[in-house]
Amino acid sequence: MTSERGAAQLESANAIRAYQREWLEDTRQRVKQGEPFAICNGDEFEEVFNIMDIPVIVINYWNSIIATKRMTEYYGDVLINRGYPANYFAMGLASTIDNNPETAPWGGLPKPALIIGGTKSDTEMKVLEIWAREYGCPFFPLDFGLDAVPELPKYPPPPRWWEMMADHWDELIDPRRLDLRVEEEKALINFIEVTTGRKLSMAKLEQGLELLNEQEILWGKARDLIAETIPCPVSLRDQLAVYQAQWHRGTIRGRDFIKAYYEEVKERVEKGVAACPNEKLRLMWMAGTPPSWAKWAEEEYGAVCVASLFSSIPIDSYYRATINGDVMRALASRHMVLFLETPDWRLKDAEIHQCNGVVETANPSIPSFNKQLFEEAGMPLCQIPRDRDDEEVRAILSDFIETRLLS
Amino acid sequence: MRGGERLTSETAFEEIQRHYQQRDLAAREWRGNGGKVVGYFCDAVPEEMILAAGLFAIRLSGDPHGKTDVARQNVIPRFTNREDFVHSILNMLLTGEYDFLDYLVIPHTRDSIHRLYQLIAMMKDSDPSLNLPELFFLDSVHTTFFSGGLYNRDRMLELKESLEEWSGKEITSEALSRAINITNENKALLKRVASLRAAEPPCISGVEALQIISSSMFMLKEEHNKLLRGFLDGADKFPVRNGIRLFVSGSPLDSLQLFEIIESCGATIVADDNCWGNRYSNVPIDTSLDPFEAIADRYHNRSPCSRMYPMSRRLEHCLQNIMEAKAQGVVFNVFRHDAAEIWEIPDKTKALEEKRIPSVYFRNQPYLITEPEPLKTSIGELIETIQRSQ
Ligand code: SF4
C-alpha cells in the first residue's frame, strides 16, 4: 500500500468523495422533480433537514460549487450590475439573479420552499432577504446564529473552553439567548412542516442527534490516532476530503462514513503505514484546504502538514451532550456556538499533533491573532503572504524550516 | 448662557452649535459637579432610563479628523466593517478623550458597533490600568417579531437594574414617566425643526438641522428643550432658503462634512433617514402605557435602523420620508465596508426611478472626506438634472 510517494488515498475518503458527487446529483434530481428543498446557511440547521429527509443546499457549499466552476468573477459582475458588491457570500444570489440555466451549476436551482439564515452579520441578513425575494419564497431569519459576538456571558472565553463544549456547553452559551433561539427553532420546524409537508418528531430528532454525536466521537478517535502516530498515517488531503461527511451528520450514512474512516486509520496505524514515509518534521497548516506547497515541503525537507484548522472541529465543536434531557437546547446550542476562534485552541492542536512548527497566511499589516501566543509557547510560527507554491513562498518556508526548525 | 436671560433664536442656535462642536462639554460639566456619565452607541439605547436614574446620557461619536494610531495597534483582525469610524472611537477611548465616562452601554446593533463590546472588554481585561468605563452589553435581536420584543424587553429590565446599581437608587415609574415627558417633548420640538426644514420653502438647512438634532444626544435633555424652544421662538423670522430640495440616505453621519459639501452646491437637505438626523425623533413614546413597557416597545418598534430585519421596512420608511419632505432628488452615501447599508441602495434607487426622482450614489466613502470636488461635481449634475426636468 505504501509507495515511494507515501500511502495511497484512503478508501473511506474516496467513498465519501464519490458519495458526495452522487448526493449532489441525487439532490439535483429530487429538487428537479419538485421535491421541496431548502437553502440554509452552513452549520445553522442542515442536520434538521437531513433528519427530516428534506434536500437542503448549504449556502457555503453552493458557493464553493460555483467557485469550482470558476463562476465567481462572472457572478461578481452580475452583482455589480445590480448595484450590489461582489461579495462571495452572495454568489448564490447572483446565480439566481443571472437566471441562466445554460451556465449555472446544476442548470441553476429551482425555487426553494424557503431560505433560512441568521441575522448574525450585516451582510448575511440582507443577502438572504434579497435572495428570497428574488425567488419569491419565504426567508426565515434566526437570531443569534453561529459566530455572533459576543456569545458568552463573559469575555474573554475561559481557558481550555473546548474541553467544556461537549458536556458543559451550557456554561459557555448565554442561556437567555439560547432560550430565544430554542423558541425560534421550534417555530421554524413548525414552519418547515407547514411549508414542505414533511414531519419531525422527537423520536426522530433524538435518533438523528445520537447518530451525529457518534459520528463526531469516531472522528475524534481518528484525530487522536493521527495526532499521536509518527509518521502521520493520513495525508492532510484525505483528512480534509473526509470533512464532507459533516454535511451528512444526523444520518446513518454520515455516521458510517466516519466509522469506516476511523477503522481505516486504525488499520494503517497498526500496520505502520505512513502518508509520507519521508516524514522528518510535522507542521500545522492554518487553513481548511491542503496547501499548494505540500508536495514541495515533503520532498525538500520531509516536512509534512499533519494538522489543519479542521482537525479538531468535529470532536471539539460539533459533539454536544444532551443536558437535562433537553434535546432542542442541545441542538440549538450547536447552532449558536460551534467554536471560539482563540489562539490557545489552535496552539493546543499544534501541540497534540506533535508539530514542530505552524504555517499561516497573514497580511503583514494586520497583527497576527496567533503569533505572540505561539512563539511564547515555543511553537515556531511562519507567516506566508499567500498560499501559492511560488519562489517567494518557498524561500520564506525554506528559511523558516532551516533556521527555526532544523537548526 | 446666563441664567434667567431670555434666549434669542440666534443665541440658542449658537449654544446648540457649541455643544455640537464640543460634544463633551455638558458631560464634563455634569461630572465636575459630581454626577455620573453613561455613554452609549446608536439610537438603540433608552436614554429615558438613564435620565430616570439621574445619570447623564451621551451618545458616543467618532471624529473623522481625529487620530487613529493608538487604536490601530489594538484592533483585532475581525474588525473590517467601517474601520475608520471604529478606529476613531477606539482611539478616543484609549487616549483619554472619553475619560469622563463612568459607564458605557454598547447595543447589539451593526457589526462595527457590537463587536466593540468584545474588543473593549478584552482590552480592559488585558490591561486593567487602561482608564476605560464599566461596560454593559445591551443585547437585542435584529428581527422585529413578538418573541424578539419580549427578549429585548428582558434585556432592558437588566439595563434598568444596572442603572439602579450605578445610581444607587430605584428607578420608579414616576421617574420614568417624567423622563418620557422630557424626551417626548424633545422629539416633538425636533419634529417642528424637521417641518421647518421640509417647509416650502425650507427655513432651516440640513447642516443646521443635523447640529440641532445631534446636540440633543450630547446635552441634558431639559437644557436642550430650553434651547430648542428659544430657537423655535424666532422661527417666523428665519430666512427662507431657495434651491433644490434633496434627501440624504445611507450610512450614519456623526459629522457635518457631507451635508456641508452638498449644501455648498446650493441645495437644501430637507430631510434624511439617518440615526443622527430625523430618525432620532420620529417615534415618540406612548404615554398611555406603563412607562417601562412603553419604552421597551418604542425601542423595539422605532424607525428601522439599517441593521434591522426586514429591509422592506427600511425601504418604505425611506420612501415615505422622501415623499413627505417633497424631496426632488436623493443622495445615497455609504461608507467603505458599511455592509449594513450597501445592500439596500439598489432597491431604494429602483423605487425612486419608478417615481422619477433622480439620485446619486456615493459608494465606498472614507470616513473623512478629503476630496470633496468629485462629490460636488456629482451634486452639481444631480441639481442640473432636476432643474432640467422642472
Ligand atoms: S443605523 Fe447603524 S449607527 Fe445607526 S442606530 Fe442603526 S446600527 Fe446604530
mmCIF file of N, CA, C and O in Angstrom, chain A residues 132-205:
data_model
loop_
_atom_site.group_PDB
_atom_site.id
_atom_site.type_symbol
_atom_site.label_atom_id
_atom_site.label_comp_id
_atom_site.label_asym_id
_atom_site.label_seq_id
_atom_site.Cartn_x
_atom_site.Cartn_y
_atom_site.Cartn_z
ATOM 1 N N ALA A 132 -34.282 35.563 -1.143
ATOM 2 C CA ALA A 132 -35.632 35.003 -1.017
ATOM 3 C C ALA A 132 -36.615 35.814 -1.870
ATOM 4 O O ALA A 132 -37.505 35.262 -2.520
ATOM 5 N N ARG A 133 -36.432 37.097 -1.887
ATOM 6 C CA ARG A 133 -37.327 37.939 -2.685
ATOM 7 C C ARG A 133 -37.174 37.626 -4.173
ATOM 8 O O ARG A 133 -38.126 37.582 -4.926
ATOM 9 N N GLU A 134 -35.913 37.405 -4.590
ATOM 10 C CA GLU A 134 -35.673 37.061 -5.998
ATOM 11 C C GLU A 134 -36.437 35.800 -6.387
ATOM 12 O O GLU A 134 -36.926 35.661 -7.491
ATOM 13 N N TYR A 135 -36.453 34.834 -5.448
ATOM 14 C CA TYR A 135 -37.145 33.573 -5.723
ATOM 15 C C TYR A 135 -38.647 33.679 -5.502
ATOM 16 O O TYR A 135 -39.407 32.830 -5.951
ATOM 17 N N GLY A 136 -39.047 34.664 -4.710
ATOM 18 C CA GLY A 136 -40.447 34.719 -4.311
ATOM 19 C C GLY A 136 -40.768 33.640 -3.302
ATOM 20 O O GLY A 136 -41.859 33.061 -3.297
ATOM 21 N N CYS A 137 -39.804 33.303 -2.451
ATOM 22 C CA CYS A 137 -40.050 32.306 -1.408
ATOM 23 C C CYS A 137 -39.828 32.950 -0.043
ATOM 24 O O CYS A 137 -39.236 34.022 0.036
ATOM 25 N N PRO A 138 -40.320 32.341 1.026
ATOM 26 C CA PRO A 138 -40.105 32.963 2.337
ATOM 27 C C PRO A 138 -38.650 32.882 2.812
ATOM 28 O O PRO A 138 -37.940 31.924 2.484
ATOM 29 N N PHE A 139 -38.258 33.886 3.559
ATOM 30 C CA PHE A 139 -36.963 33.856 4.262
ATOM 31 C C PHE A 139 -37.277 33.779 5.741
ATOM 32 O O PHE A 139 -38.066 34.579 6.255
ATOM 33 N N PHE A 140 -36.701 32.819 6.407
ATOM 34 C CA PHE A 140 -36.935 32.689 7.846
ATOM 35 C C PHE A 140 -35.657 33.078 8.584
ATOM 36 O O PHE A 140 -34.687 32.328 8.588
ATOM 37 N N PRO A 141 -35.619 34.275 9.173
ATOM 38 C CA PRO A 141 -34.392 34.684 9.865
ATOM 39 C C PRO A 141 -34.340 34.131 11.283
ATOM 40 O O PRO A 141 -35.366 34.068 11.966
ATOM 41 N N LEU A 142 -33.174 33.718 11.680
ATOM 42 C CA LEU A 142 -32.972 33.230 13.046
ATOM 43 C C LEU A 142 -31.998 34.165 13.749
ATOM 44 O O LEU A 142 -30.949 34.506 13.191
ATOM 45 N N ASP A 143 -32.334 34.546 14.945
ATOM 46 C CA ASP A 143 -31.409 35.410 15.692
ATOM 47 C C ASP A 143 -30.294 34.588 16.334
ATOM 48 O O ASP A 143 -30.458 33.397 16.586
ATOM 49 N N PHE A 144 -29.214 35.261 16.596
ATOM 50 C CA PHE A 144 -28.076 34.671 17.320
ATOM 51 C C PHE A 144 -27.508 33.444 16.623
ATOM 52 O O PHE A 144 -27.356 32.389 17.218
ATOM 53 N N GLY A 145 -27.244 33.598 15.356
ATOM 54 C CA GLY A 145 -26.636 32.488 14.643
ATOM 55 C C GLY A 145 -25.192 32.325 15.051
ATOM 56 O O GLY A 145 -24.627 33.116 15.796
ATOM 57 N N LEU A 146 -24.664 31.274 14.479
ATOM 58 C CA LEU A 146 -23.274 30.923 14.681
ATOM 59 C C LEU A 146 -22.360 32.139 14.641
ATOM 60 O O LEU A 146 -22.500 32.969 13.754
ATOM 61 N N ASP A 147 -21.468 32.199 15.582
ATOM 62 C CA ASP A 147 -20.405 33.182 15.498
ATOM 63 C C ASP A 147 -20.855 34.611 15.791
ATOM 64 O O ASP A 147 -20.104 35.540 15.629
ATOM 65 N N ALA A 148 -22.127 34.782 16.172
ATOM 66 C CA ALA A 148 -22.498 36.132 16.572
ATOM 67 C C ALA A 148 -21.667 36.460 17.806
ATOM 68 O O ALA A 148 -21.404 35.590 18.616
ATOM 69 N N VAL A 149 -21.214 37.659 17.899
ATOM 70 C CA VAL A 149 -20.450 38.058 19.076
ATOM 71 C C VAL A 149 -21.186 39.170 19.787
ATOM 72 O O VAL A 149 -21.811 39.971 19.136
ATOM 73 N N PRO A 150 -21.093 39.300 21.044
ATOM 74 C CA PRO A 150 -20.480 38.339 21.947
ATOM 75 C C PRO A 150 -21.485 37.256 22.338
ATOM 76 O O PRO A 150 -22.624 37.540 22.603
ATOM 77 N N GLU A 151 -21.025 36.039 22.335
ATOM 78 C CA GLU A 151 -21.887 34.910 22.614
ATOM 79 C C GLU A 151 -21.893 34.541 24.071
ATOM 80 O O GLU A 151 -22.739 33.812 24.530
ATOM 81 N N LEU A 152 -20.896 34.964 24.762
ATOM 82 C CA LEU A 152 -20.711 34.428 26.099
ATOM 83 C C LEU A 152 -21.202 35.399 27.144
ATOM 84 O O LEU A 152 -21.149 36.601 26.945
ATOM 85 N N PRO A 153 -21.620 34.870 28.252
ATOM 86 C CA PRO A 153 -21.980 35.780 29.322
ATOM 87 C C PRO A 153 -20.756 36.594 29.732
ATOM 88 O O PRO A 153 -20.865 37.671 30.282
ATOM 89 N N LYS A 154 -19.606 36.057 29.460
ATOM 90 C CA LYS A 154 -18.404 36.699 29.964
ATOM 91 C C LYS A 154 -17.277 36.614 28.946
ATOM 92 O O LYS A 154 -17.074 35.591 28.324
ATOM 93 N N TYR A 155 -16.606 37.705 28.739
ATOM 94 C CA TYR A 155 -15.408 37.693 27.896
ATOM 95 C C TYR A 155 -14.208 37.977 28.746
ATOM 96 O O TYR A 155 -14.331 38.696 29.705
ATOM 97 N N PRO A 156 -13.039 37.464 28.447
ATOM 98 C CA PRO A 156 -12.755 36.529 27.363
ATOM 99 C C PRO A 156 -13.227 35.112 27.707
ATOM 100 O O PRO A 156 -13.526 34.840 28.866
ATOM 101 N N PRO A 157 -13.276 34.237 26.704
ATOM 102 C CA PRO A 157 -13.722 32.868 26.975
ATOM 103 C C PRO A 157 -12.800 32.201 27.986
ATOM 104 O O PRO A 157 -11.618 32.549 28.051
ATOM 105 N N PRO A 158 -13.314 31.275 28.758
ATOM 106 C CA PRO A 158 -12.443 30.597 29.718
ATOM 107 C C PRO A 158 -11.329 29.832 29.008
ATOM 108 O O PRO A 158 -11.541 29.364 27.891
ATOM 109 N N PRO A 159 -10.184 29.716 29.637
ATOM 110 C CA PRO A 159 -9.120 28.915 29.011
ATOM 111 C C PRO A 159 -9.596 27.470 28.840
ATOM 112 O O PRO A 159 -10.397 26.983 29.635
ATOM 113 N N ARG A 160 -9.125 26.841 27.833
ATOM 114 C CA ARG A 160 -9.483 25.451 27.510
ATOM 115 C C ARG A 160 -11.000 25.273 27.409
ATOM 116 O O ARG A 160 -11.561 24.277 27.875
ATOM 117 N N TRP A 161 -11.646 26.259 26.784
ATOM 118 C CA TRP A 161 -13.104 26.196 26.623
ATOM 119 C C TRP A 161 -13.532 24.956 25.868
ATOM 120 O O TRP A 161 -14.634 24.445 26.058
ATOM 121 N N TRP A 162 -12.647 24.469 24.969
ATOM 122 C CA TRP A 162 -13.029 23.335 24.127
ATOM 123 C C TRP A 162 -13.276 22.074 24.955
ATOM 124 O O TRP A 162 -13.976 21.179 24.525
ATOM 125 N N GLU A 163 -12.718 22.070 26.142
ATOM 126 C CA GLU A 163 -12.972 20.893 26.991
ATOM 127 C C GLU A 163 -14.366 20.965 27.613
ATOM 128 O O GLU A 163 -14.841 19.999 28.196
ATOM 129 N N MET A 164 -14.997 22.141 27.509
ATOM 130 C CA MET A 164 -16.341 22.287 28.083
ATOM 131 C C MET A 164 -17.439 22.090 27.033
ATOM 132 O O MET A 164 -18.605 21.921 27.375
ATOM 133 N N MET A 165 -17.039 22.175 25.756
ATOM 134 C CA MET A 165 -18.049 22.254 24.698
ATOM 135 C C MET A 165 -18.934 21.010 24.615
ATOM 136 O O MET A 165 -20.113 21.107 24.275
ATOM 137 N N ALA A 166 -18.385 19.854 24.920
ATOM 138 C CA ALA A 166 -19.168 18.621 24.773
ATOM 139 C C ALA A 166 -20.217 18.477 25.875
ATOM 140 O O ALA A 166 -21.399 18.260 25.599
ATOM 141 N N ASP A 167 -19.790 18.602 27.105
ATOM 142 C CA ASP A 167 -20.692 18.289 28.227
ATOM 143 C C ASP A 167 -21.113 19.503 29.035
ATOM 144 O O ASP A 167 -22.046 19.420 29.823
ATOM 145 N N HIS A 168 -20.385 20.590 28.889
ATOM 146 C CA HIS A 168 -20.712 21.775 29.700
ATOM 147 C C HIS A 168 -20.915 23.004 28.828
ATOM 148 O O HIS A 168 -20.614 24.121 29.219
ATOM 149 N N TRP A 169 -21.446 22.773 27.630
ATOM 150 C CA TRP A 169 -21.667 23.896 26.719
ATOM 151 C C TRP A 169 -22.620 24.916 27.329
ATOM 152 O O TRP A 169 -22.590 26.086 26.976
ATOM 153 N N ASP A 170 -23.447 24.451 28.247
ATOM 154 C CA ASP A 170 -24.405 25.394 28.844
ATOM 155 C C ASP A 170 -23.702 26.496 29.630
ATOM 156 O O ASP A 170 -24.262 27.567 29.831
ATOM 157 N N GLU A 171 -22.447 26.245 30.029
ATOM 158 C CA GLU A 171 -21.717 27.292 30.745
ATOM 159 C C GLU A 171 -21.036 28.263 29.776
ATOM 160 O O GLU A 171 -20.511 29.289 30.181
ATOM 161 N N LEU A 172 -21.013 27.886 28.516
ATOM 162 C CA LEU A 172 -20.321 28.729 27.533
ATOM 163 C C LEU A 172 -21.280 29.598 26.727
ATOM 164 O O LEU A 172 -20.869 30.510 26.038
ATOM 165 N N ILE A 173 -22.543 29.261 26.772
ATOM 166 C CA ILE A 173 -23.501 29.950 25.913
ATOM 167 C C ILE A 173 -24.465 30.733 26.786
ATOM 168 O O ILE A 173 -24.932 30.241 27.808
ATOM 169 N N ASP A 174 -24.749 31.931 26.343
ATOM 170 C CA ASP A 174 -25.660 32.774 27.097
ATOM 171 C C ASP A 174 -27.036 32.099 27.186
ATOM 172 O O ASP A 174 -27.680 31.874 26.157
ATOM 173 N N PRO A 175 -27.476 31.729 28.385
ATOM 174 C CA PRO A 175 -28.734 30.967 28.481
ATOM 175 C C PRO A 175 -29.950 31.767 28.012
ATOM 176 O O PRO A 175 -30.918 31.200 27.535
ATOM 177 N N ARG A 176 -29.859 33.081 28.115
ATOM 178 C CA ARG A 176 -31.012 33.896 27.710
ATOM 179 C C ARG A 176 -31.157 33.868 26.193
ATOM 180 O O ARG A 176 -32.246 33.728 25.649
ATOM 181 N N ARG A 177 -30.023 33.977 25.526
ATOM 182 C CA ARG A 177 -30.054 33.888 24.073
ATOM 183 C C ARG A 177 -30.511 32.499 23.628
ATOM 184 O O ARG A 177 -31.268 32.350 22.672
ATOM 185 N N LEU A 178 -30.006 31.515 24.344
ATOM 186 C CA LEU A 178 -30.339 30.142 23.972
ATOM 187 C C LEU A 178 -31.843 29.896 24.118
ATOM 188 O O LEU A 178 -32.451 29.226 23.279
ATOM 189 N N ASP A 179 -32.439 30.441 25.159
ATOM 190 C CA ASP A 179 -33.892 30.300 25.342
ATOM 191 C C ASP A 179 -34.634 30.781 24.092
ATOM 192 O O ASP A 179 -35.535 30.118 23.595
ATOM 193 N N LEU A 180 -34.250 31.957 23.620
ATOM 194 C CA LEU A 180 -34.950 32.523 22.468
ATOM 195 C C LEU A 180 -34.668 31.694 21.215
ATOM 196 O O LEU A 180 -35.561 31.421 20.412
ATOM 197 N N ARG A 181 -33.424 31.295 21.085
ATOM 198 C CA ARG A 181 -33.050 30.523 19.901
ATOM 199 C C ARG A 181 -33.861 29.219 19.837
ATOM 200 O O ARG A 181 -34.302 28.795 18.772
ATOM 201 N N VAL A 182 -34.031 28.581 20.997
ATOM 202 C CA VAL A 182 -34.820 27.346 21.038
ATOM 203 C C VAL A 182 -36.253 27.644 20.569
ATOM 204 O O VAL A 182 -36.819 26.919 19.753
ATOM 205 N N GLU A 183 -36.796 28.717 21.051
ATOM 206 C CA GLU A 183 -38.162 29.095 20.631
ATOM 207 C C GLU A 183 -38.216 29.333 19.131
ATOM 208 O O GLU A 183 -39.142 28.890 18.453
ATOM 209 N N GLU A 184 -37.233 30.063 18.627
ATOM 210 C CA GLU A 184 -37.226 30.366 17.194
ATOM 211 C C GLU A 184 -37.082 29.085 16.380
ATOM 212 O O GLU A 184 -37.687 28.934 15.324
ATOM 213 N N GLU A 185 -36.264 28.149 16.878
ATOM 214 C CA GLU A 185 -36.060 26.911 16.113
ATOM 215 C C GLU A 185 -37.321 26.051 16.128
ATOM 216 O O GLU A 185 -37.637 25.389 15.137
ATOM 217 N N LYS A 186 -38.033 26.059 17.236
ATOM 218 C CA LYS A 186 -39.297 25.309 17.276
ATOM 219 C C LYS A 186 -40.273 25.920 16.271
ATOM 220 O O LYS A 186 -40.938 25.209 15.527
ATOM 221 N N ALA A 187 -40.330 27.244 16.285
ATOM 222 C CA ALA A 187 -41.235 27.919 15.349
ATOM 223 C C ALA A 187 -40.819 27.602 13.908
ATOM 224 O O ALA A 187 -41.667 27.398 13.036
ATOM 225 N N LEU A 188 -39.517 27.539 13.690
ATOM 226 C CA LEU A 188 -39.026 27.245 12.346
ATOM 227 C C LEU A 188 -39.414 25.825 11.921
ATOM 228 O O LEU A 188 -39.840 25.607 10.783
ATOM 229 N N ILE A 189 -39.275 24.873 12.836
ATOM 230 C CA ILE A 189 -39.648 23.489 12.487
ATOM 231 C C ILE A 189 -41.136 23.437 12.120
ATOM 232 O O ILE A 189 -41.520 22.824 11.126
ATOM 233 N N ASN A 190 -41.967 24.103 12.903
ATOM 234 C CA ASN A 190 -43.397 24.178 12.546
ATOM 235 C C ASN A 190 -43.549 24.730 11.134
ATOM 236 O O ASN A 190 -44.314 24.215 10.325
ATOM 237 N N PHE A 191 -42.805 25.798 10.884
ATOM 238 C CA PHE A 191 -42.922 26.470 9.589
ATOM 239 C C PHE A 191 -42.482 25.533 8.450
ATOM 240 O O PHE A 191 -43.122 25.467 7.397
ATOM 241 N N ILE A 192 -41.416 24.782 8.698
ATOM 242 C CA ILE A 192 -40.940 23.838 7.672
ATOM 243 C C ILE A 192 -42.000 22.757 7.438
ATOM 244 O O ILE A 192 -42.284 22.374 6.298
ATOM 245 N N GLU A 193 -42.601 22.293 8.528
ATOM 246 C CA GLU A 193 -43.645 21.266 8.387
ATOM 247 C C GLU A 193 -44.801 21.789 7.538
ATOM 248 O O GLU A 193 -45.300 21.103 6.657
ATOM 249 N N VAL A 194 -45.192 23.026 7.816
ATOM 250 C CA VAL A 194 -46.310 23.608 7.081
ATOM 251 C C VAL A 194 -45.931 23.812 5.611
ATOM 252 O O VAL A 194 -46.693 23.506 4.700
ATOM 253 N N THR A 195 -44.706 24.318 5.398
ATOM 254 C CA THR A 195 -44.326 24.661 4.020
ATOM 255 C C THR A 195 -43.991 23.434 3.173
ATOM 256 O O THR A 195 -44.187 23.472 1.964
ATOM 257 N N THR A 196 -43.433 22.393 3.792
ATOM 258 C CA THR A 196 -42.973 21.270 2.960
ATOM 259 C C THR A 196 -43.855 20.033 3.100
ATOM 260 O O THR A 196 -43.719 19.099 2.305
ATOM 261 N N GLY A 197 -44.685 19.992 4.100
ATOM 262 C CA GLY A 197 -45.496 18.795 4.308
ATOM 263 C C GLY A 197 -44.736 17.662 4.990
ATOM 264 O O GLY A 197 -45.285 16.597 5.230
ATOM 265 N N ARG A 198 -43.450 17.863 5.288
ATOM 266 C CA ARG A 198 -42.676 16.820 5.992
ATOM 267 C C ARG A 198 -42.862 16.973 7.495
ATOM 268 O O ARG A 198 -43.209 18.049 7.972
ATOM 269 N N LYS A 199 -42.607 15.883 8.222
ATOM 270 C CA LYS A 199 -42.823 15.916 9.664
ATOM 271 C C LYS A 199 -41.534 15.659 10.434
ATOM 272 O O LYS A 199 -40.632 14.982 9.943
ATOM 273 N N LEU A 200 -41.490 16.188 11.609
ATOM 274 C CA LEU A 200 -40.390 15.851 12.527
ATOM 275 C C LEU A 200 -40.999 15.421 13.849
ATOM 276 O O LEU A 200 -42.026 15.954 14.263
ATOM 277 N N SER A 201 -40.375 14.421 14.478
ATOM 278 C CA SER A 201 -40.832 14.022 15.814
ATOM 279 C C SER A 201 -39.625 14.025 16.738
ATOM 280 O O SER A 201 -38.484 13.985 16.286
ATOM 281 N N MET A 202 -39.913 14.033 18.015
ATOM 282 C CA MET A 202 -38.811 13.989 18.984
ATOM 283 C C MET A 202 -38.013 12.696 18.819
ATOM 284 O O MET A 202 -36.798 12.690 18.913
ATOM 285 N N ALA A 203 -38.739 11.603 18.557
ATOM 286 C CA ALA A 203 -38.046 10.317 18.408
ATOM 287 C C ALA A 203 -37.022 10.402 17.275
ATOM 288 O O ALA A 203 -35.871 9.992 17.417
ATOM 289 N N LYS A 204 -37.450 10.978 16.162
ATOM 290 C CA LYS A 204 -36.545 11.074 15.004
ATOM 291 C C LYS A 204 -35.392 12.032 15.300
ATOM 292 O O LYS A 204 -34.251 11.785 14.929
ATOM 293 N N LEU A 205 -35.735 13.119 15.934
ATOM 294 C CA LEU A 205 -34.711 14.127 16.224
ATOM 295 C C LEU A 205 -33.648 13.538 17.160
ATOM 296 O O LEU A 205 -32.445 13.649 16.908
#
